[in-house]
XYZ file of C-alpha atoms in Angstrom:
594
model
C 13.098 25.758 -8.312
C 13.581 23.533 -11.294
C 12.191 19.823 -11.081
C 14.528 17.530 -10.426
C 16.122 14.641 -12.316
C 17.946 12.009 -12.692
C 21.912 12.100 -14.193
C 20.804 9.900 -16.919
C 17.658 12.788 -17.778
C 19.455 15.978 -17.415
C 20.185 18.085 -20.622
C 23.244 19.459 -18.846
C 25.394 16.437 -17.912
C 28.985 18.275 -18.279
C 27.668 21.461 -15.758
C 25.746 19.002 -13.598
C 29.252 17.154 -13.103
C 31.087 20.407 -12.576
C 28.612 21.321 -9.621
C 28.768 17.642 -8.288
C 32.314 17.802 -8.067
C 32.190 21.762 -6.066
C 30.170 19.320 -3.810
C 32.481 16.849 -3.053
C 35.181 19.337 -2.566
C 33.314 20.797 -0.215
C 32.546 17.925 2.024
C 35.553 15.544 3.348
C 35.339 12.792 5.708
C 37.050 13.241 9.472
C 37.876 10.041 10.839
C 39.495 11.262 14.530
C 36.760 11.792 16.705
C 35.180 8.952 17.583
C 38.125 7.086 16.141
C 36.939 5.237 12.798
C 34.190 7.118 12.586
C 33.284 8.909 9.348
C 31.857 12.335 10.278
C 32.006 15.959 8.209
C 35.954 16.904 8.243
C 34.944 20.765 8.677
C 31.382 22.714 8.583
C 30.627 25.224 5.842
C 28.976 28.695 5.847
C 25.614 26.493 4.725
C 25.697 24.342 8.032
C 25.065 27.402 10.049
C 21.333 27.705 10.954
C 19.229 30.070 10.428
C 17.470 32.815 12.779
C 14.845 30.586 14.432
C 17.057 27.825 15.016
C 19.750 30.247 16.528
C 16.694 31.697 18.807
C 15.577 28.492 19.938
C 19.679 27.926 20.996
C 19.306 31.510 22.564
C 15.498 30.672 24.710
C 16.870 26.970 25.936
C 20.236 28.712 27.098
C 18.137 31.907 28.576
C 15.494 29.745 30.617
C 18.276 27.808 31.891
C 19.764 30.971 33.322
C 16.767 32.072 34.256
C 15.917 28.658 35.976
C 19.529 29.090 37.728
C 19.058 32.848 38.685
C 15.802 31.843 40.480
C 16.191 28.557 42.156
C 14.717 28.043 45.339
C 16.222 25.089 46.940
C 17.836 25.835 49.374
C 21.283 24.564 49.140
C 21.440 26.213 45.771
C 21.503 29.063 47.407
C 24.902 30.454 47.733
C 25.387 29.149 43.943
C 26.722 32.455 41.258
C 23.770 32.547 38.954
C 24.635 32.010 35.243
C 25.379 35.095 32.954
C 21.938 35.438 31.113
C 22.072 34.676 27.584
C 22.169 37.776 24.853
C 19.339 36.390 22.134
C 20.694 38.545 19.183
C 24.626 37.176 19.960
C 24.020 34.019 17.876
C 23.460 35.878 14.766
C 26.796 37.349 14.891
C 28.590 34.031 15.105
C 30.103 31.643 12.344
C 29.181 28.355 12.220
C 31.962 26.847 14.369
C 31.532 29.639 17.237
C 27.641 28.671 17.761
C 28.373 25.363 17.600
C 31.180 26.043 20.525
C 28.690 27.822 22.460
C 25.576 25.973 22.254
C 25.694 24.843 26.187
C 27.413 28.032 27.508
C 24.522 28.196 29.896
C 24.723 24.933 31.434
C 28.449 24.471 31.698
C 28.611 28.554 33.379
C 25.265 27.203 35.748
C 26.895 23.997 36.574
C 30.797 25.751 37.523
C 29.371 28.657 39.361
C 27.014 25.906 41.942
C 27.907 25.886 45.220
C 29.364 21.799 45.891
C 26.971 20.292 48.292
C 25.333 16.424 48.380
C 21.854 16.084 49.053
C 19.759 15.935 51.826
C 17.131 13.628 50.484
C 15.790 12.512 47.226
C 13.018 15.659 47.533
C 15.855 17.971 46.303
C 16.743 15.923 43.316
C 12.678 16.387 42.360
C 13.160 19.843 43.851
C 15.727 21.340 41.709
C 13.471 21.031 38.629
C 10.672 22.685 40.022
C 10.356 25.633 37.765
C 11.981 24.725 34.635
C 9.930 21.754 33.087
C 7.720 19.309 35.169
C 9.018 15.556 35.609
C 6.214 13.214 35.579
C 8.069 10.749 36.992
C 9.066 12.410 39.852
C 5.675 13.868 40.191
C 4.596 10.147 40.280
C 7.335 8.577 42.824
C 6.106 11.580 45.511
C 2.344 11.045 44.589
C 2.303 7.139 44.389
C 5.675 5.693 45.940
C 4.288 2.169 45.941
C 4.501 2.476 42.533
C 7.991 2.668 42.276
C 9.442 -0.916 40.888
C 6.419 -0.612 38.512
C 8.061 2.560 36.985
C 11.474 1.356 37.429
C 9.927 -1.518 34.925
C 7.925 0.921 32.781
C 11.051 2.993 32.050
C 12.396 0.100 30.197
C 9.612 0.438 27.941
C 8.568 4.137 28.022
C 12.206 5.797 28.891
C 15.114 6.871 26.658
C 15.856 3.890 25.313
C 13.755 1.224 23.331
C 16.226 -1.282 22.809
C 17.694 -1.737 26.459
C 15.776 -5.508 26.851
C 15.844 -8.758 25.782
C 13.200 -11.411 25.557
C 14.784 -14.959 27.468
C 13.649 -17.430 25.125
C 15.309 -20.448 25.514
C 13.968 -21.550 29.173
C 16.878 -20.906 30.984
C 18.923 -18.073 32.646
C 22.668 -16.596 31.659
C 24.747 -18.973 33.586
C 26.590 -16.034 34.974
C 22.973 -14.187 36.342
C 22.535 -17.203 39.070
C 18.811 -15.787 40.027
C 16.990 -19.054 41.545
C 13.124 -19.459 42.575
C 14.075 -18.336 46.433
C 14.980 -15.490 44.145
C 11.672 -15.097 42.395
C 9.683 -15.941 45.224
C 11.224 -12.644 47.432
C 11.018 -10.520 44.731
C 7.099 -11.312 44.499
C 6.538 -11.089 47.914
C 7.800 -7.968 48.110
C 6.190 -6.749 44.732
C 2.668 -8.448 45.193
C 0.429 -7.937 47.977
C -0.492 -11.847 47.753
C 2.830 -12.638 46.101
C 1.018 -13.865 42.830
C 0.415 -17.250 43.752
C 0.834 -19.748 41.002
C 3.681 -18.084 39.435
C 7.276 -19.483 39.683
C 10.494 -19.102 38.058
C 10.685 -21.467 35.800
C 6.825 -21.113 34.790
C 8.044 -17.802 33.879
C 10.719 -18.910 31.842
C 8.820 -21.515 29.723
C 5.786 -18.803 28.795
C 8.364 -16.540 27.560
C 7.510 -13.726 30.466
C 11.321 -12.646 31.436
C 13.129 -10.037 29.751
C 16.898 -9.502 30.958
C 18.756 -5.568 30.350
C 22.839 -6.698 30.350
C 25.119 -4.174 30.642
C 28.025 -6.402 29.562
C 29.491 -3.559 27.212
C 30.447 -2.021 30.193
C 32.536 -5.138 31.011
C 35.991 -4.230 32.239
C 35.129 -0.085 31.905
C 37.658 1.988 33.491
C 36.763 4.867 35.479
C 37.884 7.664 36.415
C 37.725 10.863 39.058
C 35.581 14.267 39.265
C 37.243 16.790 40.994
C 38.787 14.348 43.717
C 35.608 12.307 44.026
C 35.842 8.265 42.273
C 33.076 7.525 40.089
C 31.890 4.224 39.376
C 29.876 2.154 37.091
C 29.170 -1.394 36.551
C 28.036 -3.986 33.888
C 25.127 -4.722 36.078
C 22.354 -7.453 34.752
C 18.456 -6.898 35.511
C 15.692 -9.499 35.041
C 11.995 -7.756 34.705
C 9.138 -10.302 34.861
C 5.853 -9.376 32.389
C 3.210 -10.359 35.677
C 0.711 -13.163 35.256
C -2.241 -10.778 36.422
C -0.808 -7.989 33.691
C -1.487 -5.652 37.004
C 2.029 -4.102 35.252
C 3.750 -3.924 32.452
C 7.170 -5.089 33.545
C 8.176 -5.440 37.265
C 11.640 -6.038 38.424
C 12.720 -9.150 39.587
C 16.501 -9.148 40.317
C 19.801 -7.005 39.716
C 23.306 -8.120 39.538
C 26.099 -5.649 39.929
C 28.360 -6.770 37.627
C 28.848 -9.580 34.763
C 30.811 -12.304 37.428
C 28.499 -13.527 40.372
C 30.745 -13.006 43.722
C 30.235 -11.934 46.992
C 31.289 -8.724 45.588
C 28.303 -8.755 43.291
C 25.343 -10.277 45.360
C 22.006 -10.847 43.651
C 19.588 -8.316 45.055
C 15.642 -8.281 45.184
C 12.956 -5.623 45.737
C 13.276 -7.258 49.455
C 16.390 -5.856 49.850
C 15.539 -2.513 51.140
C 17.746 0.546 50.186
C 20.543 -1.740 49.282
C 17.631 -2.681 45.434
C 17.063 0.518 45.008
C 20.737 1.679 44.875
C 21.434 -1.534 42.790
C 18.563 -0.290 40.126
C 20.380 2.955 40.010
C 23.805 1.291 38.930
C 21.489 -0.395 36.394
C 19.820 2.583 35.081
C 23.347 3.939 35.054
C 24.886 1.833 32.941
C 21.858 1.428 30.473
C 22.328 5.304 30.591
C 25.942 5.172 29.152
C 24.986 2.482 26.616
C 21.991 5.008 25.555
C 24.023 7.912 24.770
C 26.821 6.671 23.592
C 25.339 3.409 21.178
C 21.491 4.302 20.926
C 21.726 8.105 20.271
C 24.969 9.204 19.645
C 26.045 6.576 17.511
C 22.749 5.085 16.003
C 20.703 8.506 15.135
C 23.144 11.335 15.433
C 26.580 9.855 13.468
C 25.083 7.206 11.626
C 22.885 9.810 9.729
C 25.892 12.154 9.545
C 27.611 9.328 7.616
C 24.579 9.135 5.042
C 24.305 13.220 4.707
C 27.832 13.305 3.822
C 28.063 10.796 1.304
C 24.231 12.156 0.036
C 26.014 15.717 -0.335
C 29.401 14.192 -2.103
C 27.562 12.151 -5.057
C 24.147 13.281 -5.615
C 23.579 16.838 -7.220
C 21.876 18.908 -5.911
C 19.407 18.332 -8.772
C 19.171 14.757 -8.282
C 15.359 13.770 -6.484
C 16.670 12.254 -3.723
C 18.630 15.824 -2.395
C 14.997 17.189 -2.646
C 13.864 14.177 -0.337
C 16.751 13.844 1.851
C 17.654 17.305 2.675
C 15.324 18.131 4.825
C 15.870 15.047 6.688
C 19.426 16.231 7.094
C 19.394 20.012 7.748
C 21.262 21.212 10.826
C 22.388 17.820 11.533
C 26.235 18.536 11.013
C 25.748 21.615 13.295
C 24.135 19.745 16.100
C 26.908 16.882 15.753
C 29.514 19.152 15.722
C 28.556 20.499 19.157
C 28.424 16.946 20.429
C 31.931 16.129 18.991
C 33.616 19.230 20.082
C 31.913 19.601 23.387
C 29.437 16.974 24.761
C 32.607 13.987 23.908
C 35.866 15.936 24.087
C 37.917 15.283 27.008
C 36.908 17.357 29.667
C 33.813 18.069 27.869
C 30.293 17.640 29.332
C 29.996 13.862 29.434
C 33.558 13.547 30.531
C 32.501 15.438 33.713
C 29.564 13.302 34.449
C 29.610 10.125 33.127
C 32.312 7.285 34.982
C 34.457 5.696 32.308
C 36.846 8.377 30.438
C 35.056 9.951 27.422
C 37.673 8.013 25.331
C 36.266 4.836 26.424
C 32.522 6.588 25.647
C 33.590 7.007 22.331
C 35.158 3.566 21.765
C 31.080 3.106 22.683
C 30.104 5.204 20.153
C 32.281 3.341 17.523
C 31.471 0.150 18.539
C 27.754 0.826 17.913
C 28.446 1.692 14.528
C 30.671 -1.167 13.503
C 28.363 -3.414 14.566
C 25.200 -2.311 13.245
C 23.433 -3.910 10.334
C 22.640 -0.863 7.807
C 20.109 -4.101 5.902
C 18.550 -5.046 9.085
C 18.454 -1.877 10.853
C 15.045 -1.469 10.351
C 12.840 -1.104 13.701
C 10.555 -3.977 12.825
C 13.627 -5.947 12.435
C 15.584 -5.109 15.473
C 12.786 -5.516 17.809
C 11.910 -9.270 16.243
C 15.855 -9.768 16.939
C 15.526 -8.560 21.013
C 11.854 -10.705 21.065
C 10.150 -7.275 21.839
C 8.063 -7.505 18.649
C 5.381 -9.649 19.986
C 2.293 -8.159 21.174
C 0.910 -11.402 23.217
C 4.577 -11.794 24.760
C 4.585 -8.002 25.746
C 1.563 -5.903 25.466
C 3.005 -2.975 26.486
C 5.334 -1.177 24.429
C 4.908 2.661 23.915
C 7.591 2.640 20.826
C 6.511 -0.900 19.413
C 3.051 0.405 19.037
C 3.928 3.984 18.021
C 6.983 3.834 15.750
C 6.208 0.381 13.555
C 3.058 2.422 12.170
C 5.765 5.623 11.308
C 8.176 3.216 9.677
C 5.002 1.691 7.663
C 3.539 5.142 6.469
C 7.396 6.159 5.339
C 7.552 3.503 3.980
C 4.945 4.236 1.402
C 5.564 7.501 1.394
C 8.932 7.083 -0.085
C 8.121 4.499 -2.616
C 5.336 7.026 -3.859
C 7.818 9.846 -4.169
C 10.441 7.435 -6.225
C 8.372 6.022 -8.422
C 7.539 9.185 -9.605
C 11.107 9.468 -11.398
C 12.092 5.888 -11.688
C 10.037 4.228 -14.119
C 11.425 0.426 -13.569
C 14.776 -1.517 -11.865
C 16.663 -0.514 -14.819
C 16.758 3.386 -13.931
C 18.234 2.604 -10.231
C 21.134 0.386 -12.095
C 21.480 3.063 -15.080
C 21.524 6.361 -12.083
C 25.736 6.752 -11.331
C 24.917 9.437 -8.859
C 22.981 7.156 -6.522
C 25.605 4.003 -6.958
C 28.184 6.033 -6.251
C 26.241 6.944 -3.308
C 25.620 3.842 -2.051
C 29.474 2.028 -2.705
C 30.646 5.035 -1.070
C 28.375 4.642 2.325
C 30.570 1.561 3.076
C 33.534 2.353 1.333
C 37.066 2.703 4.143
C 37.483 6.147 2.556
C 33.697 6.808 2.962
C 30.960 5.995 5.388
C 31.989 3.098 6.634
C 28.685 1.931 7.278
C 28.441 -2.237 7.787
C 25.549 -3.994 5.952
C 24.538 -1.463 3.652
C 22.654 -3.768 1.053
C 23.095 -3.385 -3.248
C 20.660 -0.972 -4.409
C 19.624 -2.829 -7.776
C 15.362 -2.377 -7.630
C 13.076 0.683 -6.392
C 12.180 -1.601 -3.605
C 15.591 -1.616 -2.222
C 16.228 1.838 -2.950
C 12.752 2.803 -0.674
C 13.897 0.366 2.071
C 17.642 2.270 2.229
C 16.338 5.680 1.983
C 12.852 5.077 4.382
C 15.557 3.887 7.119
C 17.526 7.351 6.793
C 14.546 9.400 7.167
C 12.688 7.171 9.879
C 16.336 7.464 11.896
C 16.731 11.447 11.096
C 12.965 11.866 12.647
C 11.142 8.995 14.630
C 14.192 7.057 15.879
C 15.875 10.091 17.218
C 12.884 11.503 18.499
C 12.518 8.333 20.461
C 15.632 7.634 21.764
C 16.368 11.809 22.776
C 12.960 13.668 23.968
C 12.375 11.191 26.970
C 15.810 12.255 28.023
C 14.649 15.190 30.360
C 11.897 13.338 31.638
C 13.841 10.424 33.236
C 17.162 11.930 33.022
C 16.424 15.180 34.399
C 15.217 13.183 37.832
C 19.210 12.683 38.756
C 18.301 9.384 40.612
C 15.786 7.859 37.522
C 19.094 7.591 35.536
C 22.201 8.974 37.081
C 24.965 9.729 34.625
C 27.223 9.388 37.223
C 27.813 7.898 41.411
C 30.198 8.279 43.677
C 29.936 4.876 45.692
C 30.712 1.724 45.056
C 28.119 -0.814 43.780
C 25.931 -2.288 46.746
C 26.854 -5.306 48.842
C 25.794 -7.754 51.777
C 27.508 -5.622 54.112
C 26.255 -1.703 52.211
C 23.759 -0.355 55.334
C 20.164 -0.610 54.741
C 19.647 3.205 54.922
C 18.842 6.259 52.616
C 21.712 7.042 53.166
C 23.700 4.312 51.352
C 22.265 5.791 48.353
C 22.593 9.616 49.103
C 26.198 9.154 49.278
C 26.420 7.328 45.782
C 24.045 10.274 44.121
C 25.837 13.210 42.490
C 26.386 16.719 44.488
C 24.449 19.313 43.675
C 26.907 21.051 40.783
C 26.721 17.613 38.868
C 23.162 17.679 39.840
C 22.628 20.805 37.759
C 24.937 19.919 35.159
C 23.151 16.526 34.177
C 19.683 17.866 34.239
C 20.730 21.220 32.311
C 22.096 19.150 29.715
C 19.259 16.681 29.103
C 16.800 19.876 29.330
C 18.695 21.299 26.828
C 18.959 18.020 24.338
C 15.572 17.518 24.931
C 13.539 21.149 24.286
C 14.226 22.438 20.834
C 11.812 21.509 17.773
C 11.551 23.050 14.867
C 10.031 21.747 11.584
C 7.500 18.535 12.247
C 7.938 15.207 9.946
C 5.655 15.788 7.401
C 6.399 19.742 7.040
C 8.491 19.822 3.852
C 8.591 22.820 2.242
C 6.529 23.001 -1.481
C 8.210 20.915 -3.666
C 8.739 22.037 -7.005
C 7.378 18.999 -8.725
C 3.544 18.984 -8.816
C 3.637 14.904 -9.326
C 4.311 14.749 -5.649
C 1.419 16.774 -4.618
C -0.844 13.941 -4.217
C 1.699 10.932 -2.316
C 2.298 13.936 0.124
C -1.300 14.656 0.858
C -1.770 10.629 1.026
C 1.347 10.891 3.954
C -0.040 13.460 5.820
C -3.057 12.482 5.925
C -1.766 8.992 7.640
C 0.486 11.074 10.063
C -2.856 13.072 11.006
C -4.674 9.537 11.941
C -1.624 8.480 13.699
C -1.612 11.840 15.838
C -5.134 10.672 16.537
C -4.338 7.168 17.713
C -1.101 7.891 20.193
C -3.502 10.598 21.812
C -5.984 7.588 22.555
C -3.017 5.301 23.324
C -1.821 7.756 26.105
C -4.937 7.466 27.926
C -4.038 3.812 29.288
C -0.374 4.776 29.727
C 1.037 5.055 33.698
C 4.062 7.369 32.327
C 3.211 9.768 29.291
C 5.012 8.613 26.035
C 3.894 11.267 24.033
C 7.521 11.817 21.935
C 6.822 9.769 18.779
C 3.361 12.160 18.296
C 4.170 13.463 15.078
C 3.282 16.997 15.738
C 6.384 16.639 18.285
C 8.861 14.686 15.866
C 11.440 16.874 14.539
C 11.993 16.015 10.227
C 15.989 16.103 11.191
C 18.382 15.730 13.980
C 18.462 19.076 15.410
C 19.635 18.542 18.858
């Protein structure tokens, strides 16, 4: 491979153009699906994967077969086991047709399950036995005591990092009405001696209450499975960081809904089975936010919008394709599947999720119109939610583990592009990487908001360090913990089938049994998030030899640091009551690949 170089260097301009522009034919923007949304119009021959990604496709679709074939439980019984998967089939395939049949095992498991609602929360733990164990449902049988303390935990530790915010100005929402009687029956029935001393507005004042709002749910159709209403709501949650640290976070209060009304009671951990079905409408709707802002939109499309604009202006002999591309690879593949399955209508989210899939990708767009390409940094989004504070939370699995990734990146891509830009004046005089950057905002381009002028090497390392840390570390985070609370149908239901709890909902198991998908959603939700959450390939880190010997020494330097920080998540885990281990960086993926 030749070493690259900038436009401005190259002793072939006129044949460097001519390739550029073969690029850019190749690659055209799609704006349909999510609407507004700048994604790859069509995928090429080069977008197909190769061999041992198509086996890993072949293995997760084969064990869930497998899984399905052999299940035990017993009202799985009378269920048609799934065809088994043919490994070598893949290879045969163009790019469009594996992309079509990446969750043929899943959909065929979840169609040919017998219909039948559960008997108790043991089968939802039950069903998983077998495929991949579920700490936390390990836990909740072990320890049940435990349970609001995980239900707090998974704020921190579960899919999604961003789902809290820190109150900081002394006072409550006016619409989330939660009052000390509040606070006092939520201790009492959290703390054996009802942590004396602490009160509601003590808690307010020290900064110790973190609220998870829903609101973007707000008005959310929904719609019907088969027959059988679904239902959501923009529920509120208030989780209290306790003065005795005895937990990280602990539930205080949930509200069903963004209007206080009878319809919509406040309800404590004192409230029986009536709180726990209110924390799964909760974990529902942060669910739907999660998939359709956090990952879909955030990781998946917002780097799909960088790889095609990357791909349209910069040649392939430009440095930053030799950074960048393996940051991208398989990512229009993988996004492809989601658009074309996972969001189409009557695709897999359609099926399990409440609102229709348009309004989940109205989500998805949302996410990306709003976000702040210049302050989409994880250092400064969790300083914006209050989360970035160590001595107002301790805890915080992805505070602690991802700020340390962003800050070794960080170097690591200044190192590499100061190796061919000698000052500010050869980012201003390189056309391939301005046209680059207008283009990622451009209406007829990525349409990206906030995407800052690239005028210094500084900038440049800042633009190009968030692409790579969202590729790797910020998908990893936000998709591996997906089968270990997702795959536990009542940690985070995609779906229920009741309405939200009120005064007059009975007290009973029940109550909640009835709002908890049958057992054909059952297997379609946790086949899915099994599936999203059990292919890796190539680690951060694991580039392939690059063909310029100057950047032999600021790679060493980065994986040396990603070594140390292997080191210092293992001894973090230790102290952990949930394992968090998906930001390791033996276990981060380099690119989006599911």
């Amino acid at each position: 491979m030749p070493i690259p170089t900038l436009p401005q260097d190259d002793a072939f301009p006129t044949i460097r153009k001519q390739l550029l522009a073969h690029r850019r034919d190749e690659r055209r923007y799609d704006y349909s699906s999510p609407v507004g949304v700048a994604c790859l119009a069509e995928l090429q021959l080069t977008d197909k994967p190769g061999p041992d990604y198509l086996l890993k496709i072949a293995e997760s679709n084969g064990a869930v077969s497998h899984h399905h074939v052999g299940q035990r439980v017993v009202s799985y019984r009378d269920s048609q086991p799934a065809t088994p998967v043919q490994v070598g089939l893949y290879a045969a395939m163009s790019a469009v047709e594996a992309a079509r049949s990446f969750w043929d095992a899943t959909t065929t498991a979840a169609a040919n399950t017998a219909r039948r609602p559960a008997s108790s929360l043991d089968d939802y733990a039950d069903f998983t036995e077998g495929l991949e164990p579920i700490p936390l449902a390990r836990r909740l049988r072990e320890r049940p005591s435990e349970r609001d303390a995980l239900f707090g935990w998974q704020r921190l530790g579960g899919p999604n990092p961003f789902a809290l915010s820190r109150l900081r100005d002394d006072r409550l929402p006016d619409h989330f009405p939660v009052r000390e009687e509040h606070f006092r029956r939520a201790l009492s029935a959290l703390c054996p001696d009802g942590s004396p001393g602490d009160s509601l507005s003590r808690a307010l004042s020290e900064g110790r209450l973190f609220l998870s709002d829903c609101a973007a749910l707000d008005g959310v159709a929904t719609t019907q499975n088969q027959g059988r209403q679904k239902y959501t709501a923009a529920a509120m949650g208030l989780f209290l960081r306790p003065l005795d640290r005895s937990s990280a976070l602990l539930p205080v209060a949930i509200q069903c809904g963004q209007a206080p009304s009878s319809a919509t009671p406040l309800f404590t951990p004192a409230d029986g089975w009536r709180w726990r079905l209110a924390q799964c409408f909760l974990s529902l709707g942060e669910g739907s936010i999660h998939e359709a802002a956090e990952h879909l939109g955030l990781t998946h499309l917002l780097v799909e919008a960088f790889a095609v604009a990357a791909r349209r202006n910069l040649a392939s002999a430009h440095p930053l394709t030799a950074l960048l591309e393996p940051h991208f690879e398989h990512t229009h593949f993988i996004n492809y599947t989601a658009r074309h399955s996972l969001i189409a209508d009557g695709g897999t989210l359609d099926q399990l999720m409440p609102q229709p899939i348009a309004a989940t990708r109205a989500l998805v767009a949302s996410a990306l119109s709003n976000f702040d390409v210049g302050a989409g940094d994880p250092r400064s989004r969790l300083r914006a939610l209050g989360l970035l504070d160590a001595d107002a939370l301790p805890e915080c699995p992805y505070r602690e583990d991802a700020l340390p990734h962003w800050d070794s990146l960080l170097q690591w891509v200044g190192d590499y592009l100061r190796v061919y830009y000698r000052d500010d004046a050869a980012i201003s005089a390189d056309a391939e990487l301005q046209s680059f950057v207008a283009e990622l905002s451009a209406q007829d381009g990525g349409r990206l908001r906030g995407v800052p002028e690239v005028r210094s090497v500084d900038a440049l390392t800042s633009l190009v360090t968030l692409v790579i840390f969202t590729a790797s570390v910020q998908h990893a985070a936000v998709n591996f913990p997906q089968y270990p609370f997702m795959g536990y149908v009542p940690g985070i239901p995609a779906g229920l089938y009741a309405p939200p709890p009120t005064l007059a909902t009975p007290d009973a198991e029940a109550s909640l049994l009835a709002a908890l998908p049958e057992s054909d959603l059952t297997v379609l939700q946790a086949y899915t998030v099994y599936q999203l959450s059990a292919i890796r390939l190539k680690p951060l880190g694991g580039y392939a030899p690059f063909a310029d010997p100057r950047v032999s020494d600021p790679l060493a330097a980065m994986r040396s640091r990603l070594s140390s920080l292997e080191s210092a998540i293992g001894d973090r885990e230790a102290s952990r009551p949930l394992p968090y281990p998906y930001l390791l960086p033996s276990l981060v993926p380099a690119s989006i690949i599911i």
